[in-house]
Tab-separated table of C-alpha atoms in Angstrom:
chain	number	residue	atom	x	y	z
A	1	MET	CA	-8.970	9.167	5.756
A	2	LYS	CA	-10.094	5.789	4.462
A	3	LEU	CA	-8.907	4.506	1.073
A	4	GLY	CA	-10.186	1.383	-0.680
A	5	ILE	CA	-7.618	-0.462	-2.819
A	6	VAL	CA	-9.204	-2.188	-5.832
A	7	GLY	CA	-8.007	-3.819	-9.032
A	8	LEU	CA	-8.327	-6.880	-11.201
A	9	PRO	CA	-6.717	-10.105	-9.926
A	10	ASN	CA	-2.927	-10.312	-10.267
A	11	VAL	CA	-2.241	-6.607	-10.831
A	12	GLY	CA	-0.169	-6.317	-7.626
A	13	LYS	CA	-2.964	-4.979	-5.438
A	14	SER	CA	-2.498	-7.143	-2.343
A	15	THR	CA	1.294	-7.054	-2.679
A	16	LEU	CA	1.100	-3.264	-2.581
A	17	PHE	CA	-1.313	-3.341	0.367
A	18	ASN	CA	0.983	-5.674	2.296
A	19	SER	CA	3.980	-3.477	1.631
A	20	LEU	CA	2.222	-0.258	2.631
A	21	THR	CA	0.680	-1.583	5.798
A	22	GLN	CA	2.977	-4.515	6.656
A	23	SER	CA	-0.165	-6.171	8.002
A	24	GLY	CA	0.373	-9.448	6.155
A	25	ALA	CA	-2.642	-9.812	3.895
A	26	GLU	CA	-2.212	-13.040	1.958
A	27	SER	CA	-1.114	-12.568	-1.638
A	28	ALA	CA	-0.572	-15.174	-4.312
A	29	ASN	CA	-0.498	-15.566	-8.072
A	30	TYR	CA	-4.155	-16.518	-8.406
A	31	PRO	CA	-7.482	-14.651	-8.223
A	32	PHE	CA	-9.496	-14.115	-5.029
A	33	CYS	CA	-6.858	-14.924	-2.428
A	34	THR	CA	-8.028	-11.787	-0.629
A	35	ILE	CA	-11.550	-12.967	0.125
A	36	ASP	CA	-12.410	-10.631	2.999
A	37	PRO	CA	-11.309	-7.018	3.014
A	38	ASN	CA	-8.027	-6.576	4.825
A	39	ILE	CA	-7.654	-3.415	6.815
A	40	GLY	CA	-4.419	-1.659	7.690
A	41	ILE	CA	-3.761	1.612	9.510
A	42	VAL	CA	-0.737	3.573	8.277
A	43	ALA	CA	0.891	6.596	9.900
A	44	VAL	CA	1.374	9.549	7.558
A	45	PRO	CA	5.142	10.258	7.452
A	46	ASP	CA	5.758	13.861	8.547
A	47	GLU	CA	9.277	14.894	9.537
A	48	ARG	CA	7.870	18.088	11.086
A	49	LEU	CA	6.413	16.008	13.931
A	50	ASN	CA	9.789	14.544	14.887
A	51	ILE	CA	11.416	17.983	14.927
A	52	LEU	CA	8.607	19.525	17.015
A	53	THR	CA	8.722	16.571	19.431
A	54	LYS	CA	12.416	17.275	20.098
A	55	LEU	CA	11.827	21.027	20.354
A	56	TYR	CA	9.037	20.644	22.932
A	57	ASN	CA	10.456	17.478	24.530
A	58	SER	CA	7.002	15.924	24.040
A	59	GLU	CA	6.107	12.730	25.884
A	60	LYS	CA	4.080	11.471	22.916
A	61	THR	CA	4.029	11.900	19.131
A	62	THR	CA	0.811	11.197	17.219
A	63	PRO	CA	0.861	11.315	13.405
A	64	ALA	CA	-2.149	11.561	11.124
A	65	VAL	CA	-3.258	8.150	9.858
A	66	ILE	CA	-4.720	6.592	6.739
A	67	GLU	CA	-6.876	3.476	6.832
A	68	PHE	CA	-6.452	1.159	3.845
A	69	VAL	CA	-9.058	-1.421	2.904
A	70	ASP	CA	-7.823	-4.110	0.515
A	71	ILE	CA	-10.790	-5.363	-1.543
A	72	ALA	CA	-10.887	-8.739	-3.308
A	73	GLY	CA	-9.964	-8.727	-7.020
A	74	LEU	CA	-12.769	-8.003	-9.470
A	75	VAL	CA	-13.723	-9.703	-12.705
A	76	LYS	CA	-16.282	-8.965	-15.401
A	77	GLY	CA	-19.772	-9.610	-14.086
A	78	ALA	CA	-18.883	-8.967	-10.445
A	79	SER	CA	-21.935	-6.721	-10.025
A	80	LYS	CA	-24.094	-9.666	-11.139
A	81	GLY	CA	-22.433	-12.194	-8.863
A	82	GLU	CA	-19.408	-13.348	-10.870
A	83	GLY	CA	-16.222	-13.997	-8.909
A	84	LEU	CA	-16.909	-12.698	-5.433
A	85	GLY	CA	-19.989	-10.885	-6.650
A	86	ASN	CA	-21.334	-7.873	-4.817
A	87	LYS	CA	-19.428	-8.636	-1.634
A	88	PHE	CA	-16.642	-6.152	-2.347
A	89	LEU	CA	-19.001	-3.340	-3.323
A	90	SER	CA	-20.388	-2.729	0.162
A	91	HIS	CA	-16.852	-2.248	1.473
A	92	ILE	CA	-15.983	0.322	-1.209
A	93	ARG	CA	-19.054	2.398	-0.308
A	94	GLU	CA	-17.493	3.097	3.096
A	95	VAL	CA	-14.265	4.702	1.805
A	96	ASP	CA	-13.392	8.349	1.040
A	97	ALA	CA	-11.589	7.541	-2.197
A	98	ILE	CA	-10.676	4.562	-4.358
A	99	VAL	CA	-7.076	3.591	-5.091
A	100	HIS	CA	-7.293	1.678	-8.369
A	101	VAL	CA	-4.170	-0.447	-8.913
A	102	VAL	CA	-3.483	-0.885	-12.626
A	103	ARG	CA	-0.966	-3.295	-14.096
A	104	CYS	CA	1.561	-1.435	-16.250
A	105	PHE	CA	4.243	-4.112	-16.511
A	106	GLU	CA	4.868	-7.203	-18.649
A	107	ASP	CA	5.698	-10.482	-16.900
A	108	THR	CA	5.012	-13.881	-18.440
A	109	ASN	CA	5.273	-15.493	-14.991
A	110	ILE	CA	2.266	-13.586	-13.653
A	111	VAL	CA	-1.010	-14.523	-15.300
A	112	HIS	CA	-3.373	-11.729	-16.363
A	113	VAL	CA	-7.069	-12.629	-16.192
A	114	ASP	CA	-7.534	-11.353	-19.765
A	115	ASN	CA	-4.220	-12.851	-20.963
A	116	SER	CA	-2.696	-9.489	-21.967
A	117	VAL	CA	-1.611	-6.188	-20.405
A	118	ASN	CA	-4.023	-3.388	-21.271
A	119	PRO	CA	-4.584	-0.854	-18.456
A	120	LEU	CA	-7.361	1.083	-20.210
A	121	ARG	CA	-9.343	-2.121	-20.746
A	122	ASP	CA	-8.767	-3.114	-17.116
A	123	ILE	CA	-9.951	0.286	-15.888
A	124	GLU	CA	-13.050	0.064	-18.078
A	125	THR	CA	-13.813	-3.420	-16.717
A	126	ILE	CA	-13.890	-2.195	-13.133
A	127	ASN	CA	-15.664	1.062	-13.981
A	128	LEU	CA	-18.443	-0.847	-15.697
A	129	GLU	CA	-18.961	-3.035	-12.629
A	130	LEU	CA	-19.158	0.067	-10.452
A	131	ILE	CA	-21.629	1.666	-12.887
A	132	PHE	CA	-23.846	-1.445	-12.905
A	133	SER	CA	-23.854	-1.512	-9.120
A	134	ASP	CA	-24.754	2.194	-8.919
A	135	LEU	CA	-27.536	1.707	-11.463
A	136	GLU	CA	-29.069	-0.932	-9.223
A	137	VAL	CA	-29.004	1.487	-6.281
A	138	ILE	CA	-30.470	4.346	-8.348
A	139	GLU	CA	-33.265	2.238	-9.856
A	140	LYS	CA	-34.401	1.042	-6.416
A	141	ARG	CA	-34.288	4.576	-4.987
A	142	LEU	CA	-36.070	6.026	-8.030
A	143	SER	CA	-38.894	3.483	-7.827
A	144	LYS	CA	-39.547	4.372	-4.162
A	145	THR	CA	-39.236	8.122	-4.793
A	146	ILE	CA	-41.705	8.117	-7.704
A	147	LYS	CA	-44.294	6.332	-5.545
A	148	ALA	CA	-43.725	8.709	-2.611
A	149	ALA	CA	-43.870	11.772	-4.908
A	150	LYS	CA	-47.532	11.029	-5.693
A	151	ALA	CA	-48.348	11.983	-2.108
A	152	ASP	CA	-45.544	14.511	-1.591
A	153	LYS	CA	-44.885	16.719	-4.609
A	154	THR	CA	-41.674	18.105	-3.065
A	155	LEU	CA	-40.022	14.742	-3.844
A	156	GLN	CA	-40.394	15.278	-7.597
A	157	LYS	CA	-37.110	17.230	-7.604
A	158	GLU	CA	-35.308	14.209	-6.134
A	159	ALA	CA	-36.889	11.986	-8.769
A	160	ASP	CA	-35.651	14.326	-11.502
A	161	ILE	CA	-32.074	14.175	-10.193
A	162	LEU	CA	-32.264	10.380	-9.905
A	163	ASN	CA	-33.431	10.228	-13.525
A	164	ILE	CA	-30.448	12.357	-14.619
A	165	LEU	CA	-28.140	9.955	-12.774
A	166	LYS	CA	-29.863	6.910	-14.247
A	167	GLN	CA	-29.574	8.250	-17.788
A	168	GLY	CA	-25.928	9.204	-17.327
A	169	LEU	CA	-24.971	5.806	-15.870
A	170	GLU	CA	-26.846	3.998	-18.661
A	171	ASP	CA	-24.785	6.042	-21.136
A	172	GLY	CA	-21.616	4.700	-19.471
A	173	LYS	CA	-20.766	7.896	-17.566
A	174	LEU	CA	-19.312	7.847	-14.064
A	175	ALA	CA	-21.540	9.717	-11.593
A	176	ARG	CA	-18.757	12.219	-10.815
A	177	ASN	CA	-18.667	13.195	-14.507
A	178	ILE	CA	-22.408	13.857	-14.832
A	179	ASP	CA	-23.432	17.535	-15.065
A	180	PHE	CA	-26.078	18.893	-12.694
A	181	SER	CA	-28.026	22.136	-13.038
A	182	SER	CA	-27.268	23.431	-9.539
A	183	GLU	CA	-24.997	22.980	-6.535
A	184	ASP	CA	-27.965	21.659	-4.511
A	185	ASP	CA	-28.583	18.950	-7.115
A	186	LEU	CA	-24.926	17.920	-6.930
A	187	ILE	CA	-25.025	17.826	-3.112
A	188	PHE	CA	-28.049	15.522	-3.230
A	189	ALA	CA	-26.320	13.267	-5.787
A	190	GLN	CA	-23.216	13.104	-3.577
A	191	SER	CA	-25.370	12.128	-0.577
A	192	LEU	CA	-26.346	8.896	-2.351
A	193	ASN	CA	-22.846	7.494	-1.710
A	194	LEU	CA	-22.466	6.135	-5.223
A	195	LEU	CA	-19.304	4.217	-6.059
A	196	THR	CA	-18.690	6.159	-9.274
A	197	MET	CA	-19.039	9.468	-7.402
A	198	LYS	CA	-15.968	8.720	-5.294
A	199	PRO	CA	-12.667	10.301	-6.341
A	200	VAL	CA	-10.157	7.872	-7.848
A	201	LEU	CA	-6.407	7.638	-7.523
A	202	TYR	CA	-4.742	5.365	-10.089
A	203	ALA	CA	-1.706	3.425	-8.904
A	204	SER	CA	0.299	2.510	-11.995
A	205	ASN	CA	2.213	-0.602	-10.965
A	206	VAL	CA	5.423	-0.748	-13.002
A	207	SER	CA	8.546	-2.900	-13.197
A	208	GLU	CA	11.731	-2.139	-11.248
A	209	GLU	CA	13.305	-0.643	-14.388
A	210	ASP	CA	10.537	1.952	-14.792
A	211	ILE	CA	10.403	3.408	-11.281
A	212	SER	CA	13.528	5.626	-11.495
A	213	ASP	CA	12.048	7.894	-14.205
A	214	ASP	CA	8.530	7.765	-12.732
A	215	GLY	CA	7.292	5.672	-15.666
A	216	LYS	CA	7.956	8.416	-18.234
A	217	ASN	CA	9.027	5.850	-20.848
A	218	ASN	CA	6.273	3.368	-20.003
A	219	LYS	CA	3.500	3.583	-22.619
A	220	TYR	CA	0.938	2.057	-20.242
A	221	VAL	CA	1.606	4.694	-17.568
A	222	GLN	CA	1.166	7.469	-20.126
A	223	GLN	CA	-2.184	5.969	-21.178
A	224	VAL	CA	-3.367	5.955	-17.557
A	225	LYS	CA	-2.185	9.552	-17.039
A	226	GLU	CA	-4.084	10.754	-20.113
A	227	LEU	CA	-7.261	9.054	-18.906
A	228	ALA	CA	-6.845	10.450	-15.384
A	229	LYS	CA	-6.403	13.963	-16.775
A	230	GLU	CA	-9.713	13.659	-18.631
A	231	GLU	CA	-11.444	12.404	-15.473
A	232	GLY	CA	-9.858	14.863	-13.054
A	233	SER	CA	-8.280	11.952	-11.166
A	234	GLU	CA	-4.747	11.592	-9.768
A	235	VAL	CA	-2.015	9.091	-10.733
A	236	PHE	CA	1.049	7.878	-8.880
A	237	VAL	CA	3.658	5.433	-10.156
A	238	VAL	CA	4.723	2.568	-7.904
A	239	CYS	CA	6.560	-0.736	-8.127
A	240	ALA	CA	4.794	-3.141	-5.757
A	241	LYS	CA	7.715	-5.560	-6.010
A	242	ILE	CA	10.175	-2.918	-4.758
A	243	GLU	CA	7.773	-1.842	-2.003
A	244	GLU	CA	7.642	-5.475	-0.901
A	245	GLU	CA	11.436	-5.631	-0.715
A	246	MET	CA	11.608	-2.377	1.258
A	247	ALA	CA	8.934	-3.353	3.772
A	248	GLU	CA	11.428	-5.055	6.095
A	249	LEU	CA	14.092	-2.321	5.959
A	250	ASP	CA	14.618	0.350	8.608
A	251	PHE	CA	14.450	4.080	7.827
A	252	GLU	CA	18.128	4.578	6.892
A	253	GLU	CA	18.239	1.396	4.790
A	254	LYS	CA	15.121	2.542	2.905
A	255	LYS	CA	16.736	5.903	2.141
A	256	MET	CA	19.811	4.158	0.720
A	257	PHE	CA	17.663	1.690	-1.229
A	258	LEU	CA	15.638	4.510	-2.801
A	259	SER	CA	18.797	6.487	-3.563
A	260	ASP	CA	20.247	3.482	-5.416
A	261	LEU	CA	17.044	3.347	-7.460
A	262	GLY	CA	17.369	7.021	-8.367
A	263	THR	CA	14.259	8.178	-6.492
A	264	GLU	CA	13.580	9.880	-3.145
A	265	GLN	CA	9.969	8.913	-2.482
A	266	SER	CA	8.672	5.521	-1.445
A	267	GLY	CA	5.353	4.205	-2.736
A	268	LEU	CA	3.687	5.219	0.514
A	269	ASP	CA	5.034	8.786	0.187
A	270	ARG	CA	3.749	8.994	-3.390
A	271	LEU	CA	0.365	7.579	-2.426
A	272	ILE	CA	-0.102	9.938	0.523
A	273	SER	CA	0.953	12.986	-1.496
A	274	ALA	CA	-1.414	12.085	-4.344
A	275	SER	CA	-4.337	11.215	-2.034
A	276	TYR	CA	-4.001	14.455	-0.031
A	277	LYS	CA	-4.001	16.383	-3.321
A	278	LEU	CA	-6.977	14.420	-4.667
A	279	LEU	CA	-9.077	14.951	-1.536
A	280	GLY	CA	-7.897	18.517	-0.904
A	281	LEU	CA	-6.396	17.747	2.501
A	282	ILE	CA	-3.767	19.513	4.618
A	283	SER	CA	-2.316	19.001	8.101
A	284	TYR	CA	-2.026	21.471	10.942
A	285	LEU	CA	0.037	20.730	14.044
A	286	THR	CA	-0.293	21.038	17.801
A	287	ALA	CA	2.728	20.793	20.078
A	288	GLY	CA	3.480	20.761	23.802
A	289	GLU	CA	5.147	18.789	26.572
A	290	LYS	CA	2.434	16.142	26.656
A	291	GLU	CA	1.964	15.580	22.915
A	292	THR	CA	2.931	16.694	19.435
A	293	ARG	CA	0.277	15.791	16.897
A	294	ALA	CA	-0.808	16.224	13.269
A	295	TRP	CA	-4.467	16.861	12.432
A	296	THR	CA	-5.843	16.297	8.926
A	297	ILE	CA	-8.437	18.764	7.646
A	298	LYS	CA	-9.914	19.910	4.348
A	299	GLU	CA	-8.138	22.782	2.654
A	300	GLY	CA	-10.132	25.964	3.322
A	301	THR	CA	-11.243	24.916	6.833
A	302	LYS	CA	-11.726	27.820	9.238
A	303	ALA	CA	-10.146	27.883	12.696
A	304	PRO	CA	-13.241	26.888	14.784
A	305	GLN	CA	-13.926	23.850	12.605
A	306	ALA	CA	-10.248	22.877	12.689
A	307	ALA	CA	-10.420	23.114	16.485
A	308	GLY	CA	-13.456	20.832	16.371
A	309	LYS	CA	-11.235	18.059	15.019
A	310	ILE	CA	-9.600	17.957	18.451
A	311	HIS	CA	-12.845	18.134	20.436
A	312	SER	CA	-16.342	19.488	19.827
A	313	ASP	CA	-15.947	21.743	22.911
A	314	PHE	CA	-13.015	23.485	21.192
A	315	GLU	CA	-15.297	24.476	18.319
A	316	ARG	CA	-18.314	25.300	20.481
A	317	GLY	CA	-16.379	27.547	22.873
A	318	PHE	CA	-13.824	28.884	20.362
A	319	ILE	CA	-12.270	32.220	21.390
A	320	ARG	CA	-9.163	32.500	19.213
A	321	ALA	CA	-6.313	30.543	17.645
A	322	GLU	CA	-2.694	31.407	18.439
A	323	VAL	CA	-0.935	30.539	15.187
A	324	THR	CA	2.762	30.198	14.395
A	325	ALA	CA	4.132	29.107	11.027
A	326	TYR	CA	6.154	25.902	11.432
A	327	ASP	CA	9.196	27.352	9.634
A	328	ASP	CA	9.245	30.412	11.916
A	329	LEU	CA	8.926	28.257	15.030
A	330	ILE	CA	11.856	26.017	14.054
A	331	ARG	CA	14.024	28.901	12.795
A	332	LEU	CA	13.673	30.803	16.071
A	333	GLY	CA	13.881	27.730	18.289
A	334	GLY	CA	10.573	27.846	20.129
A	335	TYR	CA	7.214	29.450	20.890
A	336	ASN	CA	8.479	32.131	23.301
A	337	LYS	CA	11.105	33.415	20.871
A	338	ALA	CA	8.568	33.441	18.037
A	339	LYS	CA	6.224	35.446	20.276
A	340	GLU	CA	8.980	37.946	21.114
A	341	GLN	CA	9.487	38.486	17.380
A	342	GLY	CA	5.752	39.087	16.873
A	343	LEU	CA	5.357	35.897	14.843
A	344	VAL	CA	2.646	34.321	16.985
A	345	ARG	CA	-0.602	35.621	15.494
A	346	SER	CA	-3.968	35.800	17.243
A	347	GLU	CA	-6.566	34.674	14.694
A	348	GLY	CA	-10.359	34.740	14.930
A	349	LYS	CA	-13.288	32.717	13.619
A	350	ASP	CA	-12.741	33.609	9.968
A	351	TYR	CA	-9.098	32.527	9.820
A	352	ILE	CA	-8.487	29.800	7.224
A	353	VAL	CA	-5.977	27.285	8.561
A	354	LYS	CA	-2.897	26.613	6.411
A	355	ASP	CA	-0.774	23.506	6.039
A	356	GLY	CA	1.981	23.512	8.650
A	357	ASP	CA	0.314	25.980	11.019
A	358	VAL	CA	1.273	25.200	14.619
A	359	ILE	CA	-1.804	26.181	16.628
A	360	LEU	CA	-2.772	26.676	20.251
A	361	PHE	CA	-6.567	27.041	20.553
A	362	ARG	CA	-8.146	29.213	23.259
A	363	PHE	CA	-11.710	28.265	24.136
A	364	ASN	CA	-14.292	28.572	26.895
A	365	VAL	CA	-17.317	26.312	27.416
């Protein structure tokens, strides 16, 4: 999973990125200090892996990972070359979803580019730049398609869909909110890799005082949540300043720190939970003496395709999946005992993998 972190200058974007990835992207109280995208790989925390590793005495533990791309701060006119111009846009096109960091705190020591805190205005500023950029892509594609359709009439359908997108974007709609007449039309629109088609996760960056109640009494957070509900987006509340302070602590110290703050989840936990929900992702597990590992798949994935995440041969030569629920495996203390109790199921090609399934795939190529 690859997530692009965007936001206006000085909203806490790079501070949050640094804290989540501990990869040391420069951050400072001025715009554009993050000139090139910074990339960080983060392991998805999953306590189940540690427990399975001990149970199987595994030599190696491999968690699922998320790749974060920290994009330079945007300003009005970015799509036309203002600030860092179009440079950031190409990097966003490569991600699965956009994490939009929104400033939801007051602090006279940190300058806002528009001189006031207004998350809805900030969101609109970035959305407009994404819309303008998508319009440019659509107009170029439409021009070529119309010319080609004169010789190949089958391309007229594509031109019609492009026109629907163009009209919607010109009306200020995000591509993901535009209605299409059929599933095929939507699939074609999604294939264009438009920025405003990507799912968005809003990170409401709050003060230290607002993190304990998850921003319930913060009017800015509530505004962002209402907007996200209308869009079908996800929101998580984070304090980048706290995440920065926690970055150097070990696991036990972090637990105590969070407990003192009146919360159990770190910013990374909140982000991962919200992003998995947004993208419809789950994890299944494999375990043995050599390795215990988490595999990320789309919810609703069938067993052969889940096996294909490990290796294409597993999918091609799929015979069956031997499935044990994680809770059953741990409760009974191992695979053999679970099998004795009839809790290891033999599943075929139509089995839909569930979160927490511990699977041994049988295949023959």
